[in-house]
């Protein structure tokens, strides 16, 4: 598929050598090098996510780069989501983070102003920036999302002792049922996807397409792993893992409810934690969740340190901040849980691209 990034006129700053422009494929290497070297650069800022969203959802990208005398000083990746009758600019949709990475506040403000210009030009309903920490920008905050990160101990016994007694006992119990864990790549995708889409139906949410996960594996082959937990030859749980620098993120994880007596989630996460230590990761990122949810409480029992995610919006056309807690969304979720799996498997990937704020 051809590159469909929208062009914007370069922004020239009076009394400054800073220039902001829209990137093309020729900028890929220096973009990724900036992300890798900058303290605020994350997995979500890497260039290849542009191709993931383009190939899977058909969404174009506007990747803004700030440079000074040929040196990269800041970046802002934007994905142009086209959802039914509206569109949105987001950094980054369907991921935990994104947003602006800049060397100085002045550069951050210039990138933000360029993003607002892009929002107006594309007639998008809003600009969404998903920062992991607070930024001093004129954004309407969304405060329902939280992250949780756990330092990884190289010694598994020490890691086990650091857990609270109840959690430690649950982990030990999960290890008595004869479950096994396997880590791999694309060869495990079918097992992961089967349990994932089944679990998403049970939770009342549409699932991503298999293509979404296969494209991530294709674009990030060295850092993406799947963990599958089995009882004999039968899958009981699975996790989709994203690695970057010293952090391994559990981006998506699911289990079959019929195996809950085997404590599959405890077994799965303990094996992921052990794997993170073996691979030399310093932190295990439990991904995002909603405040007060069961998922959030599950993560905290591991001793993960919570932090509010700084998601914010610049609203165009009097748009509203998206929320999955609206009454209509809750009703739709309950209805989704009652649908046959054969129906949700077909409809889920078609619907998920049209739900803003996921």
mmCIF file of C-alpha atoms in Angstrom:
data_model
loop_
_atom_site.group_PDB
_atom_site.id
_atom_site.type_symbol
_atom_site.label_atom_id
_atom_site.label_comp_id
_atom_site.label_asym_id
_atom_site.label_seq_id
_atom_site.Cartn_x
_atom_site.Cartn_y
_atom_site.Cartn_z
ATOM 1 C CA UNK A 1 0.000 0.000 0.000
ATOM 2 C CA UNK A 2 1.426 3.410 -0.915
ATOM 3 C CA UNK A 3 2.390 5.946 1.692
ATOM 4 C CA UNK A 4 -0.670 8.138 2.301
ATOM 5 C CA UNK A 5 0.667 10.627 4.817
ATOM 6 C CA UNK A 6 -0.981 14.020 4.562
ATOM 7 C CA UNK A 7 1.336 16.899 3.665
ATOM 8 C CA UNK A 8 1.501 20.000 5.793
ATOM 9 C CA UNK A 9 3.344 23.197 5.047
ATOM 10 C CA UNK A 10 6.568 23.528 7.079
ATOM 11 C CA UNK A 11 6.257 25.766 10.142
ATOM 12 C CA UNK A 12 8.970 28.394 10.301
ATOM 13 C CA UNK A 13 9.575 30.089 13.658
ATOM 14 C CA UNK A 14 10.684 33.730 13.759
ATOM 15 C CA UNK A 15 14.140 34.217 15.285
ATOM 16 C CA UNK A 16 14.613 30.443 15.340
ATOM 17 C CA UNK A 17 16.139 27.729 13.155
ATOM 18 C CA UNK A 18 13.451 25.225 14.197
ATOM 19 C CA UNK A 19 11.423 23.792 11.325
ATOM 20 C CA UNK A 20 8.512 21.364 11.559
ATOM 21 C CA UNK A 21 7.481 19.231 8.624
ATOM 22 C CA UNK A 22 5.644 16.050 7.720
ATOM 23 C CA UNK A 23 7.924 13.035 7.336
ATOM 24 C CA UNK A 24 8.229 10.529 4.537
ATOM 25 C CA UNK A 25 9.964 7.143 4.370
ATOM 26 C CA UNK A 26 13.346 8.821 3.897
ATOM 27 C CA UNK A 27 13.084 10.109 7.475
ATOM 28 C CA UNK A 28 12.483 6.672 8.986
ATOM 29 C CA UNK A 29 15.993 5.920 10.242
ATOM 30 C CA UNK A 30 16.621 9.252 11.931
ATOM 31 C CA UNK A 31 13.091 9.207 13.392
ATOM 32 C CA UNK A 32 13.680 5.811 15.013
ATOM 33 C CA UNK A 33 17.144 6.828 16.165
ATOM 34 C CA UNK A 34 15.680 9.849 17.939
ATOM 35 C CA UNK A 35 13.061 7.635 19.633
ATOM 36 C CA UNK A 36 15.711 5.142 20.735
ATOM 37 C CA UNK A 37 18.016 7.801 22.163
ATOM 38 C CA UNK A 38 15.480 10.086 23.827
ATOM 39 C CA UNK A 39 14.495 9.377 27.447
ATOM 40 C CA UNK A 40 10.796 9.923 26.636
ATOM 41 C CA UNK A 41 10.829 7.787 23.499
ATOM 42 C CA UNK A 42 8.597 4.718 23.770
ATOM 43 C CA UNK A 43 7.655 1.690 21.743
ATOM 44 C CA UNK A 44 4.517 3.545 20.626
ATOM 45 C CA UNK A 45 6.573 6.228 18.898
ATOM 46 C CA UNK A 46 8.410 3.863 16.576
ATOM 47 C CA UNK A 47 7.981 4.392 12.873
ATOM 48 C CA UNK A 48 6.567 0.949 12.047
ATOM 49 C CA UNK A 49 3.304 1.583 13.900
ATOM 50 C CA UNK A 50 2.427 3.829 10.966
ATOM 51 C CA UNK A 51 2.477 0.784 8.718
ATOM 52 C CA UNK A 52 0.499 -1.341 11.189
ATOM 53 C CA UNK A 53 -2.419 1.111 11.253
ATOM 54 C CA UNK A 54 -2.188 1.734 7.537
ATOM 55 C CA UNK A 55 -2.200 -1.940 6.568
ATOM 56 C CA UNK A 56 -4.794 -3.149 9.086
ATOM 57 C CA UNK A 57 -7.263 -0.243 9.312
ATOM 58 C CA UNK A 58 -6.494 1.732 6.172
ATOM 59 C CA UNK A 59 -5.682 4.828 8.222
ATOM 60 C CA UNK A 60 -3.150 7.349 6.952
ATOM 61 C CA UNK A 61 -0.533 9.037 9.112
ATOM 62 C CA UNK A 62 0.861 12.504 9.719
ATOM 63 C CA UNK A 63 4.267 12.105 11.328
ATOM 64 C CA UNK A 64 5.508 15.529 12.422
ATOM 65 C CA UNK A 65 9.229 16.111 12.913
ATOM 66 C CA UNK A 66 10.921 19.171 14.396
ATOM 67 C CA UNK A 67 14.491 19.820 13.340
ATOM 68 C CA UNK A 68 17.073 22.488 13.908
ATOM 69 C CA UNK A 69 19.911 22.841 11.426
ATOM 70 C CA UNK A 70 19.291 19.282 10.259
ATOM 71 C CA UNK A 71 19.201 17.802 13.790
ATOM 72 C CA UNK A 72 15.994 16.127 15.007
ATOM 73 C CA UNK A 73 14.697 17.948 18.093
ATOM 74 C CA UNK A 74 11.201 16.523 18.462
ATOM 75 C CA UNK A 75 8.550 14.235 16.992
ATOM 76 C CA UNK A 76 4.792 13.679 17.068
ATOM 77 C CA UNK A 77 3.260 10.656 15.295
ATOM 78 C CA UNK A 78 -0.401 11.130 14.385
ATOM 79 C CA UNK A 79 -2.805 8.531 13.010
ATOM 80 C CA UNK A 80 -5.847 9.774 11.125
ATOM 81 C CA UNK A 81 -8.683 7.516 12.311
ATOM 82 C CA UNK A 82 -11.689 7.455 10.027
ATOM 83 C CA UNK A 83 -14.658 6.158 12.008
ATOM 84 C CA UNK A 84 -18.097 6.118 10.349
ATOM 85 C CA UNK A 85 -19.140 9.777 9.854
ATOM 86 C CA UNK A 86 -16.266 11.299 11.852
ATOM 87 C CA UNK A 87 -12.505 11.227 11.973
ATOM 88 C CA UNK A 88 -9.934 11.777 14.716
ATOM 89 C CA UNK A 89 -6.217 12.493 14.925
ATOM 90 C CA UNK A 90 -4.585 10.395 17.624
ATOM 91 C CA UNK A 91 -1.139 9.635 19.027
ATOM 92 C CA UNK A 92 -1.483 6.751 19.345
ATOM 93 C CA UNK A 93 -4.857 4.985 18.922
ATOM 94 C CA UNK A 94 -5.404 1.561 20.513
ATOM 95 C CA UNK A 95 -2.093 1.832 22.388
ATOM 96 C CA UNK A 96 -1.177 2.867 25.920
ATOM 97 C CA UNK A 97 0.933 5.868 24.956
ATOM 98 C CA UNK A 98 2.218 8.161 22.260
ATOM 99 C CA UNK A 99 2.175 11.935 22.144
ATOM 100 C CA UNK A 100 4.939 14.501 21.811
ATOM 101 C CA UNK A 101 8.625 13.816 22.409
ATOM 102 C CA UNK A 102 10.698 17.003 22.362
ATOM 103 C CA UNK A 103 13.990 18.359 23.653
ATOM 104 C CA UNK A 104 12.496 21.639 24.903
ATOM 105 C CA UNK A 105 9.075 23.097 25.857
ATOM 106 C CA UNK A 106 9.295 25.511 22.931
ATOM 107 C CA UNK A 107 9.598 22.613 20.491
ATOM 108 C CA UNK A 108 6.773 20.737 22.228
ATOM 109 C CA UNK A 109 4.487 23.756 21.793
ATOM 110 C CA UNK A 110 5.394 24.085 18.126
ATOM 111 C CA UNK A 111 4.592 20.418 17.513
ATOM 112 C CA UNK A 112 1.309 20.799 19.378
ATOM 113 C CA UNK A 113 0.330 23.857 17.320
ATOM 114 C CA UNK A 114 1.158 21.960 14.132
ATOM 115 C CA UNK A 115 -1.047 19.078 15.314
ATOM 116 C CA UNK A 116 -3.920 21.478 15.978
ATOM 117 C CA UNK A 117 -3.439 22.864 12.477
ATOM 118 C CA UNK A 118 -3.593 19.315 11.106
ATOM 119 C CA UNK A 119 -6.775 18.664 13.096
ATOM 120 C CA UNK A 120 -8.434 21.694 11.573
ATOM 121 C CA UNK A 121 -7.195 20.917 8.089
ATOM 122 C CA UNK A 122 -8.424 17.316 8.134
ATOM 123 C CA UNK A 123 -11.700 18.428 9.763
ATOM 124 C CA UNK A 124 -11.121 15.864 12.530
ATOM 125 C CA UNK A 125 -13.417 15.965 15.549
ATOM 126 C CA UNK A 126 -10.549 16.052 18.003
ATOM 127 C CA UNK A 127 -6.827 15.677 18.555
ATOM 128 C CA UNK A 128 -5.958 12.961 21.093
ATOM 129 C CA UNK A 129 -2.516 12.797 22.715
ATOM 130 C CA UNK A 130 -1.706 9.799 24.916
ATOM 131 C CA UNK A 131 1.200 10.827 27.107
ATOM 132 C CA UNK A 132 2.522 8.619 29.888
ATOM 133 C CA UNK A 133 3.203 11.644 32.095
ATOM 134 C CA UNK A 134 1.758 15.113 32.534
ATOM 135 C CA UNK A 135 2.510 17.702 29.837
ATOM 136 C CA UNK A 136 1.829 21.429 30.085
ATOM 137 C CA UNK A 137 -0.514 21.657 27.107
ATOM 138 C CA UNK A 138 -4.039 23.097 26.685
ATOM 139 C CA UNK A 139 -5.804 19.743 26.566
ATOM 140 C CA UNK A 140 -9.044 18.472 28.081
ATOM 141 C CA UNK A 141 -7.900 15.613 30.324
ATOM 142 C CA UNK A 142 -9.250 12.082 30.318
ATOM 143 C CA UNK A 143 -8.683 10.628 33.769
ATOM 144 C CA UNK A 144 -10.060 7.081 33.686
ATOM 145 C CA UNK A 145 -6.960 5.280 32.411
ATOM 146 C CA UNK A 146 -4.049 4.102 34.524
ATOM 147 C CA UNK A 147 -0.821 2.204 33.927
ATOM 148 C CA UNK A 148 1.049 -0.190 36.218
ATOM 149 C CA UNK A 149 4.731 -1.161 36.057
ATOM 150 C CA UNK A 150 6.643 -3.708 38.140
ATOM 151 C CA UNK A 151 10.447 -3.785 38.601
ATOM 152 C CA UNK A 152 11.817 -7.172 37.550
ATOM 153 C CA UNK A 153 14.126 -9.147 39.823
ATOM 154 C CA UNK A 154 16.739 -11.306 38.099
ATOM 155 C CA UNK A 155 16.300 -13.950 40.815
ATOM 156 C CA UNK A 156 12.857 -15.602 40.511
ATOM 157 C CA UNK A 157 12.851 -16.728 44.152
ATOM 158 C CA UNK A 158 13.502 -13.161 45.263
ATOM 159 C CA UNK A 159 10.720 -11.981 42.954
ATOM 160 C CA UNK A 160 8.365 -14.518 44.501
ATOM 161 C CA UNK A 161 9.246 -13.431 48.035
ATOM 162 C CA UNK A 162 8.501 -9.810 47.140
ATOM 163 C CA UNK A 163 4.874 -10.685 46.405
ATOM 164 C CA UNK A 164 2.248 -10.290 49.072
ATOM 165 C CA UNK A 165 1.449 -13.542 50.855
ATOM 166 C CA UNK A 166 -1.938 -14.041 49.180
ATOM 167 C CA UNK A 167 -0.535 -13.463 45.695
ATOM 168 C CA UNK A 168 2.469 -15.663 46.408
ATOM 169 C CA UNK A 169 0.196 -18.498 47.509
ATOM 170 C CA UNK A 170 -1.958 -18.134 44.379
ATOM 171 C CA UNK A 171 1.135 -18.314 42.178
ATOM 172 C CA UNK A 172 2.351 -21.411 43.959
ATOM 173 C CA UNK A 173 -1.062 -23.023 43.665
ATOM 174 C CA UNK A 174 -1.163 -22.320 39.917
ATOM 175 C CA UNK A 175 2.116 -24.199 39.574
ATOM 176 C CA UNK A 176 0.606 -27.411 40.993
ATOM 177 C CA UNK A 177 -1.906 -28.126 38.211
ATOM 178 C CA UNK A 178 0.552 -29.358 35.589
ATOM 179 C CA UNK A 179 0.257 -26.335 33.318
ATOM 180 C CA UNK A 180 3.058 -25.573 30.872
ATOM 181 C CA UNK A 181 4.108 -22.328 29.192
ATOM 182 C CA UNK A 182 5.626 -21.757 25.756
ATOM 183 C CA UNK A 183 7.080 -18.538 24.338
ATOM 184 C CA UNK A 184 7.358 -17.878 20.637
ATOM 185 C CA UNK A 185 6.291 -15.787 17.694
ATOM 186 C CA UNK A 186 3.925 -16.247 14.762
ATOM 187 C CA UNK A 187 3.652 -19.999 15.291
ATOM 188 C CA UNK A 188 1.645 -19.302 18.466
ATOM 189 C CA UNK A 189 -0.619 -16.630 16.990
ATOM 190 C CA UNK A 190 -3.596 -18.913 16.312
ATOM 191 C CA UNK A 191 -3.685 -20.167 19.904
ATOM 192 C CA UNK A 192 -3.403 -16.637 21.259
ATOM 193 C CA UNK A 193 -6.054 -15.240 18.952
ATOM 194 C CA UNK A 194 -8.591 -17.976 19.689
ATOM 195 C CA UNK A 195 -8.514 -17.374 23.440
ATOM 196 C CA UNK A 196 -8.280 -13.595 22.980
ATOM 197 C CA UNK A 197 -11.401 -13.210 20.832
ATOM 198 C CA UNK A 198 -13.357 -15.630 23.034
ATOM 199 C CA UNK A 199 -12.422 -13.629 26.131
ATOM 200 C CA UNK A 200 -13.244 -10.298 24.493
ATOM 201 C CA UNK A 201 -16.766 -11.519 23.707
ATOM 202 C CA UNK A 202 -17.170 -12.564 27.355
ATOM 203 C CA UNK A 203 -16.025 -9.081 28.427
ATOM 204 C CA UNK A 204 -18.506 -7.414 26.091
ATOM 205 C CA UNK A 205 -15.951 -5.847 23.751
ATOM 206 C CA UNK A 206 -15.295 -6.336 20.023
ATOM 207 C CA UNK A 207 -11.970 -7.945 19.189
ATOM 208 C CA UNK A 208 -9.230 -6.831 16.859
ATOM 209 C CA UNK A 209 -8.664 -8.805 13.699
ATOM 210 C CA UNK A 210 -6.055 -11.538 13.520
ATOM 211 C CA UNK A 211 -4.385 -9.353 10.906
ATOM 212 C CA UNK A 212 -3.738 -6.665 13.537
ATOM 213 C CA UNK A 213 -1.614 -8.994 15.646
ATOM 214 C CA UNK A 214 0.096 -10.649 12.691
ATOM 215 C CA UNK A 215 1.097 -7.229 11.345
ATOM 216 C CA UNK A 216 2.612 -6.255 14.713
ATOM 217 C CA UNK A 217 4.597 -9.501 14.673
ATOM 218 C CA UNK A 218 5.646 -8.755 11.116
ATOM 219 C CA UNK A 219 6.769 -5.175 11.841
ATOM 220 C CA UNK A 220 8.442 -5.892 15.204
ATOM 221 C CA UNK A 221 9.717 -9.478 14.870
ATOM 222 C CA UNK A 222 12.617 -9.174 17.308
ATOM 223 C CA UNK A 223 10.703 -7.635 20.230
ATOM 224 C CA UNK A 224 7.238 -9.217 19.996
ATOM 225 C CA UNK A 225 6.506 -12.508 21.749
ATOM 226 C CA UNK A 226 3.482 -14.633 22.535
ATOM 227 C CA UNK A 227 3.155 -16.720 25.673
ATOM 228 C CA UNK A 228 0.728 -19.651 25.632
ATOM 229 C CA UNK A 229 -0.233 -21.569 28.783
ATOM 230 C CA UNK A 230 -1.586 -25.083 28.266
ATOM 231 C CA UNK A 231 -3.048 -28.000 30.148
ATOM 232 C CA UNK A 232 -1.723 -30.897 28.145
ATOM 233 C CA UNK A 233 -2.424 -29.904 24.548
ATOM 234 C CA UNK A 234 -5.310 -27.563 25.401
ATOM 235 C CA UNK A 235 -4.784 -23.789 25.555
ATOM 236 C CA UNK A 236 -5.919 -22.193 28.821
ATOM 237 C CA UNK A 237 -4.454 -18.668 28.561
ATOM 238 C CA UNK A 238 -2.221 -16.520 26.350
ATOM 239 C CA UNK A 239 -0.476 -13.144 26.301
ATOM 240 C CA UNK A 240 0.813 -10.853 23.546
ATOM 241 C CA UNK A 241 4.047 -9.153 24.626
ATOM 242 C CA UNK A 242 5.806 -6.026 23.330
ATOM 243 C CA UNK A 243 9.416 -5.351 24.249
ATOM 244 C CA UNK A 244 11.297 -2.073 23.999
ATOM 245 C CA UNK A 245 14.583 -1.149 25.627
ATOM 246 C CA UNK A 246 14.392 -2.385 29.236
ATOM 247 C CA UNK A 247 10.631 -2.925 29.420
ATOM 248 C CA UNK A 248 8.413 -5.850 28.463
ATOM 249 C CA UNK A 249 4.717 -4.964 28.160
ATOM 250 C CA UNK A 250 1.797 -7.364 28.494
ATOM 251 C CA UNK A 251 -0.245 -5.568 25.853
ATOM 252 C CA UNK A 252 -3.058 -8.136 25.600
ATOM 253 C CA UNK A 253 -3.751 -11.174 27.772
ATOM 254 C CA UNK A 254 -6.698 -13.549 27.989
ATOM 255 C CA UNK A 255 -7.799 -16.846 29.518
ATOM 256 C CA UNK A 256 -10.705 -19.242 29.127
ATOM 257 C CA UNK A 257 -13.195 -18.915 31.952
ATOM 258 C CA UNK A 258 -13.782 -22.664 32.043
ATOM 259 C CA UNK A 259 -10.234 -23.060 33.408
ATOM 260 C CA UNK A 260 -10.465 -20.438 36.164
ATOM 261 C CA UNK A 261 -10.102 -23.056 38.916
ATOM 262 C CA UNK A 262 -6.556 -23.660 37.609
ATOM 263 C CA UNK A 263 -5.589 -20.020 38.275
ATOM 264 C CA UNK A 264 -4.465 -19.592 34.636
ATOM 265 C CA UNK A 265 -3.872 -15.841 34.887
ATOM 266 C CA UNK A 266 -1.562 -16.259 37.878
ATOM 267 C CA UNK A 267 0.358 -18.973 36.025
ATOM 268 C CA UNK A 268 0.515 -16.904 32.839
ATOM 269 C CA UNK A 269 1.779 -13.711 34.453
ATOM 270 C CA UNK A 270 4.278 -15.527 36.655
ATOM 271 C CA UNK A 271 5.793 -17.171 33.580
ATOM 272 C CA UNK A 272 5.854 -13.848 31.746
ATOM 273 C CA UNK A 273 7.605 -12.285 34.733
ATOM 274 C CA UNK A 274 10.147 -15.106 34.804
ATOM 275 C CA UNK A 275 10.677 -14.767 31.060
ATOM 276 C CA UNK A 276 11.240 -11.002 31.443
ATOM 277 C CA UNK A 277 13.969 -11.688 33.996
ATOM 278 C CA UNK A 278 15.621 -14.309 31.802
ATOM 279 C CA UNK A 279 15.646 -11.924 28.833
ATOM 280 C CA UNK A 280 17.224 -9.136 30.869
ATOM 281 C CA UNK A 281 14.247 -6.778 31.058
ATOM 282 C CA UNK A 282 14.237 -4.372 34.000
ATOM 283 C CA UNK A 283 10.482 -3.713 34.115
ATOM 284 C CA UNK A 284 7.261 -5.545 33.382
ATOM 285 C CA UNK A 285 4.576 -3.192 32.091
ATOM 286 C CA UNK A 286 1.069 -4.473 32.824
ATOM 287 C CA UNK A 287 -0.425 -2.204 30.165
ATOM 288 C CA UNK A 288 -3.403 0.079 30.648
ATOM 289 C CA UNK A 289 -6.652 -0.431 32.510
ATOM 290 C CA UNK A 290 -9.520 1.601 33.941
ATOM 291 C CA UNK A 291 -9.494 2.914 37.493
ATOM 292 C CA UNK A 292 -11.352 0.612 39.858
ATOM 293 C CA UNK A 293 -11.721 -2.242 37.369
ATOM 294 C CA UNK A 294 -11.063 -5.878 38.204
ATOM 295 C CA UNK A 295 -8.149 -5.822 35.755
ATOM 296 C CA UNK A 296 -6.636 -2.888 37.607
ATOM 297 C CA UNK A 297 -6.927 -4.677 40.976
ATOM 298 C CA UNK A 298 -5.372 -7.822 39.481
ATOM 299 C CA UNK A 299 -2.304 -5.860 38.407
ATOM 300 C CA UNK A 300 -1.853 -4.145 41.741
ATOM 301 C CA UNK A 301 -1.713 -7.452 43.619
ATOM 302 C CA UNK A 302 1.603 -8.161 41.872
ATOM 303 C CA UNK A 303 3.097 -5.076 43.485
ATOM 304 C CA UNK A 304 3.017 -3.061 40.266
ATOM 305 C CA UNK A 305 3.348 0.696 40.764
ATOM 306 C CA UNK A 306 0.298 2.524 39.366
ATOM 307 C CA UNK A 307 0.494 5.811 37.495
ATOM 308 C CA UNK A 308 -2.242 7.914 35.937
ATOM 309 C CA UNK A 309 -1.969 8.051 32.174
ATOM 310 C CA UNK A 310 -2.034 11.603 30.857
ATOM 311 C CA UNK A 311 -4.440 11.324 27.946
ATOM 312 C CA UNK A 312 -5.724 14.673 26.705
ATOM 313 C CA UNK A 313 -7.842 16.174 23.920
ATOM 314 C CA UNK A 314 -8.004 19.305 21.830
ATOM 315 C CA UNK A 315 -11.641 19.413 20.782
ATOM 316 C CA UNK A 316 -12.793 20.572 17.361
ATOM 317 C CA UNK A 317 -16.436 21.235 16.402
ATOM 318 C CA UNK A 318 -17.516 21.025 20.063
ATOM 319 C CA UNK A 319 -16.664 17.347 20.166
ATOM 320 C CA UNK A 320 -16.734 15.428 23.446
ATOM 321 C CA UNK A 321 -14.078 13.319 25.133
ATOM 322 C CA UNK A 322 -14.705 9.611 24.372
ATOM 323 C CA UNK A 323 -15.616 7.335 27.250
ATOM 324 C CA UNK A 324 -16.442 3.645 27.455
ATOM 325 C CA UNK A 325 -18.424 4.324 30.652
ATOM 326 C CA UNK A 326 -21.269 6.084 28.856
ATOM 327 C CA UNK A 327 -24.653 4.408 29.292
ATOM 328 C CA UNK A 328 -24.954 3.579 25.612
ATOM 329 C CA UNK A 329 -21.589 1.850 25.584
ATOM 330 C CA UNK A 330 -22.482 -0.176 28.680
ATOM 331 C CA UNK A 331 -25.753 -1.334 27.121
ATOM 332 C CA UNK A 332 -23.970 -2.289 23.899
ATOM 333 C CA UNK A 333 -21.404 -4.216 25.930
ATOM 334 C CA UNK A 334 -24.064 -6.282 27.678
ATOM 335 C CA UNK A 335 -25.748 -7.034 24.357
ATOM 336 C CA UNK A 336 -22.406 -8.079 22.858
ATOM 337 C CA UNK A 337 -21.886 -10.640 25.623
ATOM 338 C CA UNK A 338 -25.124 -12.374 24.620
ATOM 339 C CA UNK A 339 -24.227 -12.786 20.961
ATOM 340 C CA UNK A 340 -22.937 -16.131 19.640
ATOM 341 C CA UNK A 341 -19.172 -16.337 19.294
ATOM 342 C CA UNK A 342 -19.571 -17.014 15.570
ATOM 343 C CA UNK A 343 -21.230 -13.618 15.203
ATOM 344 C CA UNK A 344 -18.814 -11.614 17.356
ATOM 345 C CA UNK A 345 -15.841 -13.196 15.560
ATOM 346 C CA UNK A 346 -17.077 -11.728 12.284
ATOM 347 C CA UNK A 347 -18.441 -8.397 13.499
ATOM 348 C CA UNK A 348 -15.774 -7.549 16.099
ATOM 349 C CA UNK A 349 -12.914 -6.615 13.759
ATOM 350 C CA UNK A 350 -15.329 -4.584 11.596
ATOM 351 C CA UNK A 351 -16.653 -2.598 14.568
ATOM 352 C CA UNK A 352 -13.500 -2.006 16.604
ATOM 353 C CA UNK A 353 -12.071 0.471 14.090
ATOM 354 C CA UNK A 354 -15.140 2.691 14.494
ATOM 355 C CA UNK A 355 -15.011 3.007 18.292
ATOM 356 C CA UNK A 356 -13.036 6.112 19.316
ATOM 357 C CA UNK A 357 -10.871 6.281 22.402
ATOM 358 C CA UNK A 358 -9.967 2.591 22.691
#
